[in-house]
Amino acid sequence: MKLFWLGTGAVIALVAGQAEAAGITDTVTPLITAKAATATNYSTPWLNQISLPTTTTTGAKGGAGVIIGIVDTGIIASNSEVIGRVSALSSCAAVSFKCSNGVTDDQGHGTAVASIAAGAFTGTTALMSGVASGVTIVSEKSMSAQGTGFDIDIANGITKAADAGATVINLSLTYMPTSNIVKAMNYAASKGAVLVYAGGNESTTLLSGGNTTGLTQATLTHLLIAGSVNSANAKSSFSNTPGTGTATAAATTTTAAKTVSYTSLWLMAPGENIVAPAINYGATALGAWSGTSMAAPVVTGAVALLQKTWPALTRNGTAAAVLLATATDLGAAGADSTYGVGLLNLTKAFSPLGALSAVSPTGTSIALGSSSTATLTSTTLGSLKSLGTALNNYTVFDGYSRNFAANLSTLISKPAGTAVSLSSLTYNPVWTNSLKLAGGGEIEIYRDTLSTLAKDRFDRGAYRLGGAAPQPPINYLAYTTSAGFSVAGGYGLSASSFFDHALWGSQSMGEIGLGGLNALAQGGYSANLGAPISENLRLAAGWSQTPEPDQPLAMQGANARVARSASLGLTAQGAGPIAFGVKVSALDETSGLLGASYGPMSALNFGQGGTSYEAEITTVVDLGAGRSLSFSFADARTPSRDITQGLISHVSDLKSQGYGIALTLPSLAAKGDRLTLSAKQPLQLRSGYVALAQTEVDGEGYNHTTVADTALRSGPMETDMAVSYARMMGKQTYVQADLTWRTNAPQAASDLAVRGVIQKRF
């Protein structure tokens, strides 16, 4: 057997009467009524040193329900700092001596240590406060009134504390891993208890720098050793240091042997002039204590707070690892032989640590890193406000399986720019060349003013190899015969207006469309064909796609969407003033839904692909003298889809609709001019929902994931009001001005777009 001493320094000052410090003395005036009237809490400075969040100091957040073990000189259960929270399982664990007073502390050290770890929080007028004010204390008396005990006494105290349910055990005594102590430590760790030792007060290195064996790998992950710092975060003069020693755990049937340095287990905490009960000077006396024995219970209380907040840390055995990983570095960079890993920092310990993740509908973990690129919403899908609300206070987990509430609505991004979505207006800067042909036909050529054919060609080989592929420049050609046959195609321009021109045989009719599904596949290659099939009927067909991606799909984020559309339309002009048009369209999307775009591996995605279908009906009433009034209605359906990746497991059938009215007034201010007034609700989602995973964590730290239906539609529909005026200025200049006011769009509650076009003939 080996004799152990308390790992503490002397009581160096006393707090008496009006809480004034005095020198070392054998007497003290007990604190009675003066305690409640005193405005100073002597614990505040060192609680601030460890960055203790104030929200953890009161009520259930103070560790209520957690049991801490204090293996020491016993406890005064009636002391105001611990009264009502000392477990009935507390006992005399001594083997080598008899406890004449049972578990009652007849030395003072145990009560002081327990109070530092778990002293009551009674507000700023208290003279002291502990770290974890709500825990239950199991006191195992293993040290005599002289502050000594043999290793068999300490080992029995550790074992009894573990059997009493302690999930963290404080040992404010010299760390000496004898065979009896090692056996007890391994037992306690196997039951999930964290062991917190005082580092010692001999101003030397731990175990004289020696290496040790015998501890299990579980014990090494459940062990913390505390050194002391003063109020300036410098090592206390008396405090030992971790040195260069190591602890080696033997191999098991499933794991190799493991060696860790004591520096990696060493954590600094305040240990000088810590105010705590000093019962040997009176039942209500307080003393200013110094020693690593004071630093250890600071760490013990911190462990208890973590275990209360995240029971999974106890189950996983990672509470100690969190404190070690979040310490404030002191001394040399990284873990060093003087300060170990650094100073206990509870604000960092209560913050997410490592990569964040969420739980999928099937219970698997979803990383919320670079693969969780934002989902870019669209006019058709809407702002996704309801989905954003459901994600606003979402349960996520850090690298230690701790649950936090995070605002994942930031995964939803608004479309960029203020240009009206789904509009047939072309905002690209282009040159337009028009050539009149003999017989009445016309050819129009559109070219990008910023890109030229001198650029590198579109290198599909580079794309396949994962390199960035240069985009082709804007080049578009439209050809119309005098008989009404029209064909247009190219790259880079909005194809929807060309299709409407082909369908109606009139350029002005290209401004009345609702911007349907075919408008959701723009900017890449497209082709349109229109022709009269009888005196009163006209047929048109069109195809368009989004630009080719500049990276392979798997490497992309929110810009991963690829879409292709195909449309077929028929118009009929009877003998009367009314003309009818019908258009049917199909939209096929990859990494997209109704214009929304997301990375294929994003945490928030609506599936890898699917096809939507639309029918649009337009009625045009001839009001005479070239005036016309048009009405449009579009209805689209998107079939439901199941999803295997991300937080959403299912998208329901979606219904989208659009409405529009336009009035065209020619020759309003001058012969040949044209004024168009229009009001539209472009194609937008009217009904549909997604099945979104929702995770709750119970009081024992277990996750429970359910799936809740969350509406996609939210808020009022977007409405676009537009005024367009066009006229010829002389014989060679064409001028057009457009003013569009938009409300309730995903980009903004209200915005205004202005465009001017001048075409000059030479």
mmCIF file of N, CA, C and O in Angstrom, residues 80 99 189 224 332 433 533 576 669 715 728:
data_model
loop_
_atom_site.group_PDB
_atom_site.id
_atom_site.type_symbol
_atom_site.label_atom_id
_atom_site.label_comp_id
_atom_site.label_asym_id
_atom_site.label_seq_id
_atom_site.Cartn_x
_atom_site.Cartn_y
_atom_site.Cartn_z
ATOM 1 N N SER A 80 -24.421 25.209 3.207
ATOM 2 C CA SER A 80 -25.361 25.904 2.330
ATOM 3 C C SER A 80 -25.017 25.756 0.847
ATOM 4 O O SER A 80 -25.876 25.909 -0.019
ATOM 5 N N CYS A 99 -13.866 5.602 9.904
ATOM 6 C CA CYS A 99 -14.491 6.925 9.828
ATOM 7 C C CYS A 99 -15.363 7.109 11.064
ATOM 8 O O CYS A 99 -16.497 6.623 11.119
ATOM 9 N N ALA A 189 -13.959 3.758 -15.538
ATOM 10 C CA ALA A 189 -14.036 4.150 -16.945
ATOM 11 C C ALA A 189 -14.906 3.185 -17.735
ATOM 12 O O ALA A 189 -15.631 3.595 -18.654
ATOM 13 N N LEU A 224 -8.629 13.073 -17.188
ATOM 14 C CA LEU A 224 -8.175 14.456 -17.257
ATOM 15 C C LEU A 224 -7.327 14.740 -16.029
ATOM 16 O O LEU A 224 -7.648 14.288 -14.921
ATOM 17 N N ALA A 332 3.787 27.449 -25.287
ATOM 18 C CA ALA A 332 4.178 27.112 -26.657
ATOM 19 C C ALA A 332 2.962 26.630 -27.439
ATOM 20 O O ALA A 332 2.011 26.077 -26.882
ATOM 21 N N ASN A 433 -28.100 42.195 -86.817
ATOM 22 C CA ASN A 433 -27.995 42.541 -88.238
ATOM 23 C C ASN A 433 -29.215 41.995 -88.957
ATOM 24 O O ASN A 433 -29.556 40.811 -88.815
ATOM 25 N N ILE A 533 -50.028 25.845 -91.871
ATOM 26 C CA ILE A 533 -50.425 24.561 -92.449
ATOM 27 C C ILE A 533 -51.754 24.664 -93.182
ATOM 28 O O ILE A 533 -52.188 23.712 -93.830
ATOM 29 N N GLY A 576 -63.859 35.452 -87.521
ATOM 30 C CA GLY A 576 -64.192 36.528 -86.599
ATOM 31 C C GLY A 576 -62.958 37.193 -86.029
ATOM 32 O O GLY A 576 -61.822 36.960 -86.460
ATOM 33 N N ALA A 669 -49.027 57.528 -80.507
ATOM 34 C CA ALA A 669 -48.469 58.878 -80.537
ATOM 35 C C ALA A 669 -47.956 59.252 -81.912
ATOM 36 O O ALA A 669 -47.827 60.422 -82.234
ATOM 37 N N GLY A 715 -46.852 32.375 -49.211
ATOM 38 C CA GLY A 715 -46.961 33.796 -49.508
ATOM 39 C C GLY A 715 -47.684 34.071 -50.809
ATOM 40 O O GLY A 715 -48.083 33.165 -51.551
ATOM 41 N N MET A 728 -40.623 53.485 -84.921
ATOM 42 C CA MET A 728 -39.567 53.796 -85.866
ATOM 43 C C MET A 728 -39.265 55.281 -85.791
ATOM 44 O O MET A 728 -40.165 56.115 -85.816
#
